[in-house]
C-alpha positions as a printed Julia matrix, in Angstrom:
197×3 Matrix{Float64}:
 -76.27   -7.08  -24.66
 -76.78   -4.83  -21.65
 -73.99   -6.71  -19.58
 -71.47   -6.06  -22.61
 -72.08   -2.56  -22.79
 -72.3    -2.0   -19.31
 -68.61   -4.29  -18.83
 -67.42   -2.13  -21.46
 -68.94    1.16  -19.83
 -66.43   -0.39  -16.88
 -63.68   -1.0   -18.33
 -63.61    2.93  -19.88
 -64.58    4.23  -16.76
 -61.32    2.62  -14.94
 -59.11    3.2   -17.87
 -59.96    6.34  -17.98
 -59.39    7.18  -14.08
 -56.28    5.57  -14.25
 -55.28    8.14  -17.23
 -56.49   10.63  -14.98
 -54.91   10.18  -12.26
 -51.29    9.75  -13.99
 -51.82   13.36  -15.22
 -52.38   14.61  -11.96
 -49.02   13.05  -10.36
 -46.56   15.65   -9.83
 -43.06   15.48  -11.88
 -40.13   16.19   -9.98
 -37.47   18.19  -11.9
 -35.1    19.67   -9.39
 -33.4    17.4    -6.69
 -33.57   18.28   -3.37
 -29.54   17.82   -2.66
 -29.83   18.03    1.19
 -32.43   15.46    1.41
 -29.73   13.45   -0.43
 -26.9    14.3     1.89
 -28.66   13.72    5.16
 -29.83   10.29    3.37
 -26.42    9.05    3.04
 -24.82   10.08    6.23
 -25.48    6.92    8.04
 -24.55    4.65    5.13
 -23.05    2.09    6.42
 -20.11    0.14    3.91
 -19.79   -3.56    4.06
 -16.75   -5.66    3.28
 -16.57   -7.43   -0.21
 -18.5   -10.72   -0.09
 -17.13  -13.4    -2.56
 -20.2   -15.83   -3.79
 -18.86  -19.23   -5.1
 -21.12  -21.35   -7.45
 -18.85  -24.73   -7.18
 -19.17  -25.87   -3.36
 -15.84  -27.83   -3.69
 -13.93  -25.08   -5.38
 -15.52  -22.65   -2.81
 -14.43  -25.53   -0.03
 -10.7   -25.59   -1.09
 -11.25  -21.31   -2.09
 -11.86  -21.19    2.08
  -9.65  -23.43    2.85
  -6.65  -21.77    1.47
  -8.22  -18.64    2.48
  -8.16  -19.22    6.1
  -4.48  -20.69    5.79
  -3.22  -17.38    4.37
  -5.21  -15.53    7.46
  -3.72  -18.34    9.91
   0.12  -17.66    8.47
  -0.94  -14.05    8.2
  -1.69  -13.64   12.13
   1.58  -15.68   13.25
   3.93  -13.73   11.12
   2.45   -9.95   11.03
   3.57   -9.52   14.38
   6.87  -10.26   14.05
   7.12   -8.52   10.51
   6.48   -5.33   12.63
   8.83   -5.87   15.43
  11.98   -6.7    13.48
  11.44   -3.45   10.76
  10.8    -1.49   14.02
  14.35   -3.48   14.67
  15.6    -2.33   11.63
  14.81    1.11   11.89
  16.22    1.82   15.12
  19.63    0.24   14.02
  19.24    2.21   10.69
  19.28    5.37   12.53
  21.49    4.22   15.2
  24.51    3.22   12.5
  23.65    6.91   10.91
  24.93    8.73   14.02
  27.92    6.8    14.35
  31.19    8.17   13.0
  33.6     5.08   13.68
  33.39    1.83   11.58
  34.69    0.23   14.43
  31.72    1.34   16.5
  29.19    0.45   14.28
  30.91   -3.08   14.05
  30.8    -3.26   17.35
  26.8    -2.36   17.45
  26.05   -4.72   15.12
  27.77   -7.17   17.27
  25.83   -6.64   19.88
  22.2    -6.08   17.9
  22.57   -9.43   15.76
  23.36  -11.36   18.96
  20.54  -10.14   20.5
  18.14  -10.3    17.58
  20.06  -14.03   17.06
  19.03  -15.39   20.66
  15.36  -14.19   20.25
  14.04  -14.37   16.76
  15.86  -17.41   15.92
  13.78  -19.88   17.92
  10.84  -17.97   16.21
  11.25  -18.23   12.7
  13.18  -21.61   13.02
   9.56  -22.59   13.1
   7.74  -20.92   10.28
   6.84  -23.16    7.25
   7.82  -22.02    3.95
   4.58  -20.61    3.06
   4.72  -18.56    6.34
   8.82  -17.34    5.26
   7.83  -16.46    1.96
   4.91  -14.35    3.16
   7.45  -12.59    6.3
   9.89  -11.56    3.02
   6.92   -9.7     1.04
   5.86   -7.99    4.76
   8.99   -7.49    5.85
   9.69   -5.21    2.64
   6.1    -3.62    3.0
   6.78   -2.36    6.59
  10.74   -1.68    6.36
  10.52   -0.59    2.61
  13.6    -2.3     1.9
  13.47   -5.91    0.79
  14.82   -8.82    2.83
  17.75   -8.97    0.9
  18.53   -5.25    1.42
  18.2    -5.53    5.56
  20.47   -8.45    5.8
  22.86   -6.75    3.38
  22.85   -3.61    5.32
  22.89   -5.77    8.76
  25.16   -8.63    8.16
  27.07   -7.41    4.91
  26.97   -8.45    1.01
  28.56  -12.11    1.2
  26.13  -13.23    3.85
  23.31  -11.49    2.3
  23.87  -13.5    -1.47
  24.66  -16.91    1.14
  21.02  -16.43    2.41
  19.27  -15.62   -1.13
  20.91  -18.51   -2.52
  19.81  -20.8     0.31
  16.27  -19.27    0.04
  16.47  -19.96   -3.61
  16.95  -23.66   -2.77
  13.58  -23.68   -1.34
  11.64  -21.66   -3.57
  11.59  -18.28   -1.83
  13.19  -14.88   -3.21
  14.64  -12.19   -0.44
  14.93  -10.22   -3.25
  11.07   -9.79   -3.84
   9.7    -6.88   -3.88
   5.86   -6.09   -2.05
   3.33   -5.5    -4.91
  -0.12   -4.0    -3.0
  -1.57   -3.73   -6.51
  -1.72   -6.89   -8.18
   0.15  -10.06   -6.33
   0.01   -9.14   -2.89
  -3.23   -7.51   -2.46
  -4.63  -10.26   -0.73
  -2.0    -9.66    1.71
  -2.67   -5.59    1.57
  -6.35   -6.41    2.36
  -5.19   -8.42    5.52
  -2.83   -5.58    6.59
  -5.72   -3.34    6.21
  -7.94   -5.46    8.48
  -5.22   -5.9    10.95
  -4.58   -2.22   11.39
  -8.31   -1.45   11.87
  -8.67   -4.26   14.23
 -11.24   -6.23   12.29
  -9.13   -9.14   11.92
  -9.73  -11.04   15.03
């Protein structure tokens, strides 16, 4: 009988210090903001990691993945030296009075352009031309159709979207960041800040 009562004597004792000591813990109303600023000045954000739960759909997921970055890295470049291209002709042509001069210009760009690109994209897959039409009208802000119509005039321009319609491209496409393309806007991103080896 005296264990009992002295386990329960216990037992109170530490209940009741436990009580106690709750009480005594301070409550924090007020915030202290600067303790929160200077906590959150060296947060550091990481990129977006994807977790897959099926390893084969996560295999072929990576797969594809690393295509798109492979295509990505062989075409960017170029996507950014021929709307550089394009903008320098642009505002060339726009301080030119003459038609005949600007013919004449043209001439001498697309023969130019002709000898060194050609060679170039001669080699891209499809999947590699269909993603240089959606950059090309990111960076130049006109799409593919629009540059060769302005280039190499309306006849040739509807020759080449029919041809690209043959094999399942569009130079008509336009560059959607938001929803299609953001894959593609995430790359650019990466590119631009260097991240994308």
């Amino acid at each position: 009988m005296k264990r009992l009562f002295l386990t329960i004597l216990v037992a109170f004792f530490c209940l009741s210090e436990v009580a106690f000591a709750q009480k005594d813990m301070p409550y924090y109303s007020e915030i202290n903001v600067d303790s929160l600023i200077s906590a959150t000045e060296n947060l550091i954000l990481l990129p977006e990691v994807k977790v897959y739960s099926n390893k084969r759909k996560a295999a072929r997921a990576a797969k594809k993945y690393d295509k798109t970055v492979r295509n990505f890295k062989k075409v960017y470049p170029y996507v950014l030296e021929v709307s550089a291209i394009y903008r320098q002709i642009d505002d060339s042509l726009a301080r030119m009075d003459s038609e005949r001069q600007r013919r004449q210009y043209m001439n001498m760009r697309e023969d130019q352009i002709m000898a060194h690109y050609k060679p170039i994209m001669s080699k891209f897959t499809l999947s590699q031309a269909k993603m240089f039409v959606k950059l090309l009208d990111r960076e130049c802000g006109s799409t593919a159709y629009e540059v060769i119509k302005t280039l190499k005039g309306g006849f040739f321009a509807g020759t080449c979207q029919l041809f690209a319609c043959m094999f399942g491209n569009d130079l008509k496409r336009s560059y959607d960041s938001d929803i299609s393309d953001k894959a593609l806007e995430i790359l650019v991103i990466q590119y631009r800040q260097g991240r994308l080896g």
